CSV table of N, CA, C and O in Angstrom, one decimal:
chain,number,residue,atom,x,y,z
A,203,MET,N,-8.1,-47.6,31.0
A,203,MET,CA,-9.2,-47.2,30.0
A,203,MET,C,-9.5,-45.7,30.1
A,203,MET,O,-9.6,-45.2,31.2
A,204,ARG,N,-9.8,-45.1,29.0
A,204,ARG,CA,-10.1,-43.7,29.0
A,204,ARG,C,-11.5,-43.4,29.6
A,204,ARG,O,-12.4,-44.2,29.5
A,205,ASP,N,-11.6,-42.3,30.1
A,205,ASP,CA,-12.9,-41.8,30.6
A,205,ASP,C,-13.7,-41.2,29.5
A,205,ASP,O,-13.2,-40.3,28.9
A,206,LEU,N,-14.8,-41.8,29.1
A,206,LEU,CA,-15.6,-41.3,28.0
A,206,LEU,C,-16.7,-40.3,28.3
A,206,LEU,O,-17.5,-40.0,27.5
A,207,ARG,N,-16.6,-39.8,29.6
A,207,ARG,CA,-17.7,-38.9,30.0
A,207,ARG,C,-17.5,-37.5,29.4
A,207,ARG,O,-16.4,-37.0,29.2
A,208,ASP,N,-18.6,-36.9,29.0
A,208,ASP,CA,-18.6,-35.5,28.5
A,208,ASP,C,-18.5,-34.6,29.7
A,208,ASP,O,-19.3,-34.7,30.6
A,209,PRO,N,-17.6,-33.6,29.7
A,209,PRO,CA,-17.6,-32.7,30.9
A,209,PRO,C,-18.8,-31.9,31.1
A,209,PRO,O,-19.2,-31.5,32.2
A,210,ASN,N,-19.6,-31.7,30.0
A,210,ASN,CA,-20.8,-30.9,30.2
A,210,ASN,C,-21.9,-31.8,30.8
A,210,ASN,O,-22.9,-31.2,31.3
A,211,LEU,N,-21.8,-33.1,30.7
A,211,LEU,CA,-22.9,-34.0,31.2
A,211,LEU,C,-22.6,-34.5,32.6
A,211,LEU,O,-23.4,-35.2,33.2
A,212,GLY,N,-21.4,-34.2,33.1
A,212,GLY,CA,-21.0,-34.7,34.4
A,212,GLY,C,-20.7,-36.2,34.3
A,212,GLY,O,-20.0,-36.7,33.4
A,213,SER,N,-21.1,-37.0,35.3
A,213,SER,CA,-20.8,-38.4,35.4
A,213,SER,C,-21.9,-39.3,34.8
A,213,SER,O,-22.3,-40.3,35.4
A,214,ALA,N,-22.5,-38.9,33.7
A,214,ALA,CA,-23.6,-39.6,33.1
A,214,ALA,C,-23.0,-40.9,32.4
A,214,ALA,O,-21.9,-40.9,32.0
A,215,SER,N,-23.9,-41.9,32.4
A,215,SER,CA,-23.5,-43.1,31.8
A,215,SER,C,-23.6,-43.0,30.3
A,215,SER,O,-24.2,-42.0,29.8
A,216,MET,N,-23.2,-43.9,29.5
A,216,MET,CA,-23.3,-43.9,28.1
A,216,MET,C,-24.7,-43.9,27.6
A,216,MET,O,-25.1,-43.3,26.7
A,217,ASP,N,-25.6,-44.7,28.3
A,217,ASP,CA,-27.0,-44.7,28.0
A,217,ASP,C,-27.7,-43.3,28.2
A,217,ASP,O,-28.5,-42.9,27.4
A,218,ASP,N,-27.3,-42.6,29.2
A,218,ASP,CA,-27.8,-41.3,29.4
A,218,ASP,C,-27.3,-40.3,28.3
A,218,ASP,O,-28.1,-39.5,27.9
A,219,LEU,N,-26.1,-40.5,27.9
A,219,LEU,CA,-25.6,-39.7,26.8
A,219,LEU,C,-26.3,-39.9,25.5
A,219,LEU,O,-26.7,-39.0,24.8
A,220,ILE,N,-26.6,-41.2,25.2
A,220,ILE,CA,-27.3,-41.5,24.0
A,220,ILE,C,-28.7,-41.0,24.1
A,220,ILE,O,-29.3,-40.4,23.1
A,221,ASP,N,-29.4,-41.2,25.2
A,221,ASP,CA,-30.7,-40.6,25.4
A,221,ASP,C,-30.8,-39.1,25.2
A,221,ASP,O,-31.7,-38.6,24.6
A,222,THR,N,-29.8,-38.4,25.7
A,222,THR,CA,-29.7,-37.0,25.6
A,222,THR,C,-29.6,-36.6,24.1
A,222,THR,O,-30.3,-35.7,23.7
A,223,VAL,N,-28.7,-37.2,23.4
A,223,VAL,CA,-28.5,-36.9,22.0
A,223,VAL,C,-29.8,-37.2,21.2
A,223,VAL,O,-30.2,-36.4,20.4
A,224,LEU,N,-30.4,-38.3,21.5
A,224,LEU,CA,-31.7,-38.7,20.7
A,224,LEU,C,-32.8,-37.7,21.1
A,224,LEU,O,-33.5,-37.3,20.2
A,225,ARG,N,-32.8,-37.2,22.3
A,225,ARG,CA,-33.9,-36.3,22.7
A,225,ARG,C,-33.6,-34.9,22.0
A,225,ARG,O,-34.6,-34.3,21.5
A,226,GLN,N,-32.4,-34.5,21.8
A,226,GLN,CA,-32.0,-33.3,21.1
A,226,GLN,C,-32.4,-33.4,19.7
A,226,GLN,O,-32.9,-32.4,19.1
A,227,LEU,N,-32.1,-34.6,19.1
A,227,LEU,CA,-32.4,-34.7,17.7
A,227,LEU,C,-34.0,-34.7,17.4
A,227,LEU,O,-34.4,-34.2,16.4
A,228,ARG,N,-34.7,-35.3,18.3
A,228,ARG,CA,-36.2,-35.4,18.2
A,228,ARG,C,-36.8,-34.0,18.3
A,228,ARG,O,-37.8,-33.7,17.7
A,229,SER,N,-36.2,-33.2,19.1
A,229,SER,CA,-36.7,-31.8,19.4
A,229,SER,C,-36.2,-30.8,18.5
A,229,SER,O,-36.4,-29.6,18.7
A,230,ASP,N,-35.5,-31.2,17.4
A,230,ASP,CA,-34.9,-30.3,16.5
A,230,ASP,C,-36.0,-29.6,15.7
A,230,ASP,O,-36.8,-30.2,15.0
A,231,PRO,N,-36.1,-28.2,15.8
A,231,PRO,CA,-37.2,-27.5,15.0
A,231,PRO,C,-37.0,-27.6,13.5
A,231,PRO,O,-38.0,-27.4,12.8
A,232,ARG,N,-35.8,-27.8,13.1
A,232,ARG,CA,-35.6,-27.9,11.6
A,232,ARG,C,-36.3,-29.0,11.0
A,232,ARG,O,-36.7,-29.0,9.8
A,233,ALA,N,-36.4,-30.2,11.7
A,233,ALA,CA,-37.1,-31.3,11.1
A,233,ALA,C,-38.6,-31.0,10.9
A,233,ALA,O,-39.1,-31.3,9.8
A,234,ASP,N,-39.2,-30.2,11.8
A,234,ASP,CA,-40.6,-29.8,11.5
A,234,ASP,C,-40.7,-28.9,10.4
A,234,ASP,O,-41.7,-29.0,9.6
A,235,ASP,N,-39.7,-28.0,10.2
A,235,ASP,CA,-39.7,-27.1,9.1
A,235,ASP,C,-39.6,-27.8,7.8
A,235,ASP,O,-40.2,-27.5,6.8
A,236,GLN,N,-38.8,-28.9,7.8
A,236,GLN,CA,-38.6,-29.6,6.5
A,236,GLN,C,-39.8,-30.4,6.1
A,236,GLN,O,-40.2,-30.4,5.0
A,237,ILE,N,-40.5,-30.9,7.1
A,237,ILE,CA,-41.7,-31.7,6.8
A,237,ILE,C,-42.8,-30.7,6.3
A,237,ILE,O,-43.5,-31.0,5.3
A,238,ALA,N,-42.9,-29.5,6.9
A,238,ALA,CA,-43.9,-28.5,6.5
A,238,ALA,C,-43.6,-28.0,5.1
A,238,ALA,O,-44.5,-27.8,4.2
A,239,ASN,N,-42.3,-27.9,4.8
A,239,ASN,CA,-41.9,-27.4,3.5
A,239,ASN,C,-42.2,-28.4,2.4
A,239,ASN,O,-42.6,-28.0,1.3
A,240,ARG,N,-42.0,-29.7,2.7
A,240,ARG,CA,-42.3,-30.7,1.7
A,240,ARG,C,-43.8,-30.7,1.4
A,240,ARG,O,-44.2,-30.9,0.3
A,241,LYS,N,-44.6,-30.6,2.5
A,241,LYS,CA,-46.1,-30.6,2.3
A,241,LYS,C,-46.5,-29.4,1.5
A,241,LYS,O,-47.4,-29.5,0.6
A,242,ARG,N,-45.9,-28.3,1.8
A,242,ARG,CA,-46.3,-27.0,1.1
A,242,ARG,C,-45.9,-27.1,-0.4
A,242,ARG,O,-46.7,-26.7,-1.2
A,243,ARG,N,-44.7,-27.6,-0.7
A,243,ARG,CA,-44.3,-27.6,-2.1
A,243,ARG,C,-45.0,-28.7,-2.9
A,243,ARG,O,-45.0,-28.7,-4.2
A,244,GLY,N,-45.4,-29.8,-2.3
A,244,GLY,CA,-46.1,-30.8,-3.0
A,244,GLY,C,-45.2,-31.6,-3.9
A,244,GLY,O,-44.1,-32.0,-3.5
A,245,GLN,N,-45.5,-31.9,-5.2
A,245,GLN,CA,-44.7,-32.7,-6.1
A,245,GLN,C,-43.5,-31.9,-6.6
A,245,GLN,O,-42.6,-32.5,-7.2
A,246,GLN,N,-43.4,-30.6,-6.4
A,246,GLN,CA,-42.3,-29.8,-6.9
A,246,GLN,C,-41.1,-30.0,-6.0
A,246,GLN,O,-40.0,-29.7,-6.5
A,247,GLY,N,-41.2,-30.4,-4.8
A,247,GLY,CA,-40.1,-30.5,-3.9
A,247,GLY,C,-40.1,-31.7,-3.0
A,247,GLY,O,-41.1,-32.3,-2.9
A,248,GLY,N,-39.0,-32.0,-2.4
A,248,GLY,CA,-39.0,-33.1,-1.5
A,248,GLY,C,-38.8,-34.4,-2.2
A,248,GLY,O,-38.2,-34.5,-3.3
A,249,ARG,N,-39.2,-35.5,-1.6
A,249,ARG,CA,-39.0,-36.8,-2.1
A,249,ARG,C,-40.0,-37.1,-3.2
A,249,ARG,O,-41.1,-36.5,-3.3
A,250,PRO,N,-39.7,-38.0,-4.1
A,250,PRO,CA,-40.6,-38.3,-5.2
A,250,PRO,C,-41.9,-39.0,-4.6
A,250,PRO,O,-41.8,-39.7,-3.6
A,251,PRO,N,-43.0,-38.7,-5.2
A,251,PRO,CA,-44.2,-39.2,-4.6
A,251,PRO,C,-44.4,-40.7,-4.7
A,251,PRO,O,-45.1,-41.3,-3.9
A,252,ALA,N,-43.8,-41.3,-5.7
A,252,ALA,CA,-44.0,-42.7,-5.9
A,252,ALA,C,-42.7,-43.4,-6.5
A,252,ALA,O,-41.8,-42.7,-7.0
A,253,PHE,N,-42.6,-44.7,-6.4
A,253,PHE,CA,-41.5,-45.4,-7.0
A,253,PHE,C,-41.9,-45.9,-8.3
A,253,PHE,O,-42.8,-46.6,-8.5
A,254,ASP,N,-41.1,-45.5,-9.4
A,254,ASP,CA,-41.3,-45.9,-10.7
A,254,ASP,C,-40.5,-47.1,-11.1
A,254,ASP,O,-39.2,-47.0,-11.2
A,255,ARG,N,-41.0,-48.3,-11.1
A,255,ARG,CA,-40.3,-49.5,-11.3
A,255,ARG,C,-39.6,-49.5,-12.6
A,255,ARG,O,-38.5,-50.0,-12.8
A,256,ASP,N,-40.3,-49.1,-13.7
A,256,ASP,CA,-39.7,-49.1,-15.0
A,256,ASP,C,-38.5,-48.2,-15.1
A,256,ASP,O,-37.4,-48.5,-15.7
A,257,ALA,N,-38.6,-47.0,-14.6
A,257,ALA,CA,-37.5,-46.1,-14.6
A,257,ALA,C,-36.3,-46.6,-13.8
A,257,ALA,O,-35.1,-46.5,-14.2
A,258,TYR,N,-36.6,-47.3,-12.7
A,258,TYR,CA,-35.5,-47.9,-11.9
A,258,TYR,C,-34.8,-49.0,-12.7
A,258,TYR,O,-33.6,-49.1,-12.6
A,259,LYS,N,-35.6,-49.8,-13.4
A,259,LYS,CA,-34.9,-50.9,-14.2
A,259,LYS,C,-34.0,-50.3,-15.2
A,259,LYS,O,-32.9,-50.8,-15.4
A,260,LEU,N,-34.4,-49.3,-15.9
A,260,LEU,CA,-33.6,-48.7,-17.0
A,260,LEU,C,-32.3,-48.1,-16.4
A,260,LEU,O,-31.2,-48.2,-16.9
A,261,ARG,N,-32.5,-47.3,-15.3
A,261,ARG,CA,-31.4,-46.7,-14.6
A,261,ARG,C,-30.4,-47.8,-14.1
A,261,ARG,O,-29.2,-47.6,-14.3
A,262,ASN,N,-30.9,-48.9,-13.6
A,262,ASN,CA,-30.1,-49.9,-13.1
A,262,ASN,C,-29.3,-50.6,-14.2
A,262,ASN,O,-28.1,-50.9,-14.1
A,263,THR,N,-29.9,-50.8,-15.4
A,263,THR,CA,-29.3,-51.4,-16.5
A,263,THR,C,-28.1,-50.5,-17.0
A,263,THR,O,-27.0,-51.0,-17.3
A,264,VAL,N,-28.4,-49.2,-17.1
A,264,VAL,CA,-27.3,-48.3,-17.5
A,264,VAL,C,-26.2,-48.3,-16.5
A,264,VAL,O,-25.0,-48.3,-16.9
A,265,GLU,N,-26.4,-48.2,-15.2
A,265,GLU,CA,-25.4,-48.2,-14.2
A,265,GLU,C,-24.6,-49.5,-14.2
A,265,GLU,O,-23.3,-49.4,-14.1
A,266,ARG,N,-25.2,-50.6,-14.4
A,266,ARG,CA,-24.5,-51.9,-14.5
A,266,ARG,C,-23.6,-52.0,-15.7
A,266,ARG,O,-22.5,-52.5,-15.7
A,267,CYS,N,-24.1,-51.4,-16.8
A,267,CYS,CA,-23.3,-51.4,-18.1
A,267,CYS,C,-22.1,-50.5,-17.9
A,267,CYS,O,-21.0,-50.9,-18.3
A,268,ILE,N,-22.2,-49.3,-17.3
A,268,ILE,CA,-21.1,-48.4,-17.0
A,268,ILE,C,-20.1,-49.1,-16.1
A,268,ILE,O,-18.9,-49.0,-16.3
A,269,ASN,N,-20.6,-49.8,-15.1
A,269,ASN,CA,-19.6,-50.5,-14.2
A,269,ASN,C,-18.9,-51.6,-14.9
A,269,ASN,O,-17.7,-51.8,-14.7
A,270,CYS,N,-19.5,-52.3,-15.9
A,270,CYS,CA,-18.8,-53.3,-16.7
A,270,CYS,C,-17.7,-52.6,-17.6
A,270,CYS,O,-16.6,-53.1,-17.8
A,271,LEU,N,-18.1,-51.5,-18.1
A,271,LEU,CA,-17.1,-50.7,-19.0
A,271,LEU,C,-16.0,-50.2,-18.2
A,271,LEU,O,-14.8,-50.1,-18.7
A,272,LYS,N,-16.2,-49.9,-16.9
A,272,LYS,CA,-15.1,-49.4,-16.1
A,272,LYS,C,-14.0,-50.5,-15.8
A,272,LYS,O,-12.9,-50.2,-15.4
A,273,GLN,N,-14.4,-51.8,-16.1
A,273,GLN,CA,-13.4,-52.9,-15.9
A,273,GLN,C,-12.3,-52.8,-16.9
A,273,GLN,O,-11.2,-53.4,-16.8
A,274,TRP,N,-12.5,-52.1,-18.0
A,274,TRP,CA,-11.5,-52.0,-19.1
A,274,TRP,C,-10.6,-50.9,-18.6
A,274,TRP,O,-10.9,-49.8,-18.4
A,275,ARG,N,-9.3,-51.2,-18.5
A,275,ARG,CA,-8.3,-50.3,-18.0
A,275,ARG,C,-8.2,-49.0,-18.8
A,275,ARG,O,-8.1,-47.9,-18.2
A,276,GLY,N,-8.2,-49.1,-20.1
A,276,GLY,CA,-8.1,-47.9,-20.9
A,276,GLY,C,-9.3,-47.0,-20.8
A,276,GLY,O,-9.1,-45.7,-20.8
A,277,LEU,N,-10.4,-47.5,-20.5
A,277,LEU,CA,-11.6,-46.6,-20.3
A,277,LEU,C,-11.6,-46.1,-18.9
A,277,LEU,O,-12.0,-44.9,-18.7
A,278,ALA,N,-11.2,-46.9,-17.9
A,278,ALA,CA,-11.3,-46.4,-16.5
A,278,ALA,C,-10.2,-45.4,-16.2
A,278,ALA,O,-10.5,-44.4,-15.5
A,279,THR,N,-9.0,-45.5,-16.8
A,279,THR,CA,-8.0,-44.5,-16.6
A,279,THR,C,-7.9,-43.4,-17.5
A,279,THR,O,-7.2,-42.4,-17.3
A,280,ARG,N,-8.7,-43.4,-18.6
A,280,ARG,CA,-8.7,-42.4,-19.7
A,280,ARG,C,-7.3,-42.1,-20.2
A,280,ARG,O,-6.8,-41.0,-20.3
A,281,TYR,N,-6.6,-43.2,-20.5
A,281,TYR,CA,-5.2,-43.2,-20.9
A,281,TYR,C,-5.0,-42.6,-22.3
A,281,TYR,O,-4.0,-41.9,-22.5
A,282,GLU,N,-6.0,-42.8,-23.1
A,282,GLU,CA,-5.9,-42.3,-24.5
A,282,GLU,C,-5.9,-40.7,-24.5
A,282,GLU,O,-6.6,-40.1,-23.7
A,283,LYS,N,-5.2,-40.2,-25.4
A,283,LYS,CA,-5.1,-38.7,-25.5
A,283,LYS,C,-6.1,-38.0,-26.3
A,283,LYS,O,-6.5,-36.9,-26.1
A,284,THR,N,-6.7,-38.7,-27.3
A,284,THR,CA,-7.7,-38.1,-28.2
A,284,THR,C,-9.0,-38.7,-27.9
A,284,THR,O,-9.2,-39.9,-27.5
A,285,ALA,N,-10.0,-37.9,-28.2
A,285,ALA,CA,-11.4,-38.4,-28.0
A,285,ALA,C,-11.8,-39.5,-29.0
A,285,ALA,O,-12.5,-40.4,-28.6
A,286,THR,N,-11.2,-39.5,-30.2
A,286,THR,CA,-11.6,-40.6,-31.2
A,286,THR,C,-11.0,-41.9,-30.7
A,286,THR,O,-11.7,-42.9,-30.9
A,287,VAL,N,-9.8,-41.9,-30.2
A,287,VAL,CA,-9.2,-43.2,-29.7
A,287,VAL,C,-10.0,-43.7,-28.5
A,287,VAL,O,-10.3,-44.9,-28.4
A,288,TYR,N,-10.4,-42.8,-27.6
A,288,TYR,CA,-11.2,-43.2,-26.4
A,288,TYR,C,-12.5,-43.7,-26.9
A,288,TYR,O,-13.0,-44.8,-26.4
A,289,ARG,N,-13.2,-43.1,-27.8
A,289,ARG,CA,-14.5,-43.5,-28.3
A,289,ARG,C,-14.3,-44.9,-29.0
A,289,ARG,O,-15.2,-45.8,-28.9
A,290,ALA,N,-13.2,-45.1,-29.8
A,290,ALA,CA,-13.0,-46.4,-30.4
A,290,ALA,C,-12.8,-47.5,-29.3
A,290,ALA,O,-13.4,-48.6,-29.5
A,291,GLY,N,-12.1,-47.2,-28.3
A,291,GLY,CA,-12.0,-48.2,-27.2
A,291,GLY,C,-13.3,-48.5,-26.5
A,291,GLY,O,-13.6,-49.6,-26.2
A,292,LEU,N,-14.1,-47.4,-26.4
A,292,LEU,CA,-15.5,-47.6,-25.8
A,292,LEU,C,-16.3,-48.5,-26.7
A,292,LEU,O,-17.0,-49.4,-26.2
A,293,LEU,N,-16.3,-48.3,-28.0
A,293,LEU,CA,-17.0,-49.1,-28.9
A,293,LEU,C,-16.6,-50.6,-28.9
A,293,LEU,O,-17.4,-51.5,-28.9
A,294,ILE,N,-15.3,-50.8,-28.9
A,294,ILE,CA,-14.7,-52.1,-28.8
A,294,ILE,C,-15.1,-52.8,-27.6
A,294,ILE,O,-15.6,-54.0,-27.6
A,295,ALA,N,-15.1,-52.1,-26.4
A,295,ALA,CA,-15.5,-52.7,-25.2
A,295,ALA,C,-17.0,-53.0,-25.2
A,295,ALA,O,-17.4,-54.1,-24.7
A,296,GLY,N,-17.8,-52.1,-25.8
A,296,GLY,CA,-19.2,-52.4,-25.9
A,296,GLY,C,-19.5,-53.6,-26.8
A,296,GLY,O,-20.4,-54.4,-26.5
A,297,ILE,N,-18.8,-53.8,-27.9
A,297,ILE,CA,-19.0,-54.9,-28.7
A,297,ILE,C,-18.6,-56.2,-28.0
A,297,ILE,O,-19.4,-57.2,-28.1
A,298,PHE,N,-17.5,-56.2,-27.2
A,298,PHE,CA,-17.2,-57.4,-26.5
A,298,PHE,C,-18.2,-57.7,-25.4
A,298,PHE,O,-18.6,-58.9,-25.2
A,299,LEU,N,-18.7,-56.7,-24.7
A,299,LEU,CA,-19.7,-56.9,-23.7
A,299,LEU,C,-21.0,-57.4,-24.3
A,299,LEU,O,-21.7,-58.3,-23.8
A,300,TRP,N,-21.4,-56.9,-25.5
A,300,TRP,CA,-22.6,-57.3,-26.1
A,300,TRP,C,-22.5,-58.7,-26.7
A,300,TRP,O,-23.4,-59.5,-26.5
A,301,SER,N,-21.3,-59.1,-27.2
A,301,SER,CA,-21.2,-60.4,-27.7
A,301,SER,C,-21.1,-61.5,-26.6
A,301,SER,O,-21.3,-62.6,-26.8
A,302,ALA,N,-20.7,-61.1,-25.4
A,302,ALA,CA,-20.6,-62.0,-24.3
A,302,ALA,C,-21.9,-62.3,-23.7
A,302,ALA,O,-22.0,-63.2,-22.9
A,303,ARG,N,-23.0,-61.6,-24.0
A,303,ARG,CA,-24.3,-61.9,-23.4
A,303,ARG,C,-24.8,-63.2,-23.8
A,303,ARG,O,-24.7,-63.8,-24.7
């Protein structure tokens, strides 16, 4: 079995190695800078302040529709050479998906 010890850590066990890495991550000064930057910027930066359930439902519906359309080989591979033929295939696939509901 291979020796997994880091030469910089000596003969430390794996638990000591994990503890060392976690300690370094917790003491990373960049994390404090990121938190301060988010607080300073407010709603203009960082994570969104709240979860919008209606926007999520609409986005999820669109993503699921696109995933269903990707099941069509002609649409997924973009085999058609012209935009009009590709659009026609997209419309036909949409009609089939709509009628299957």
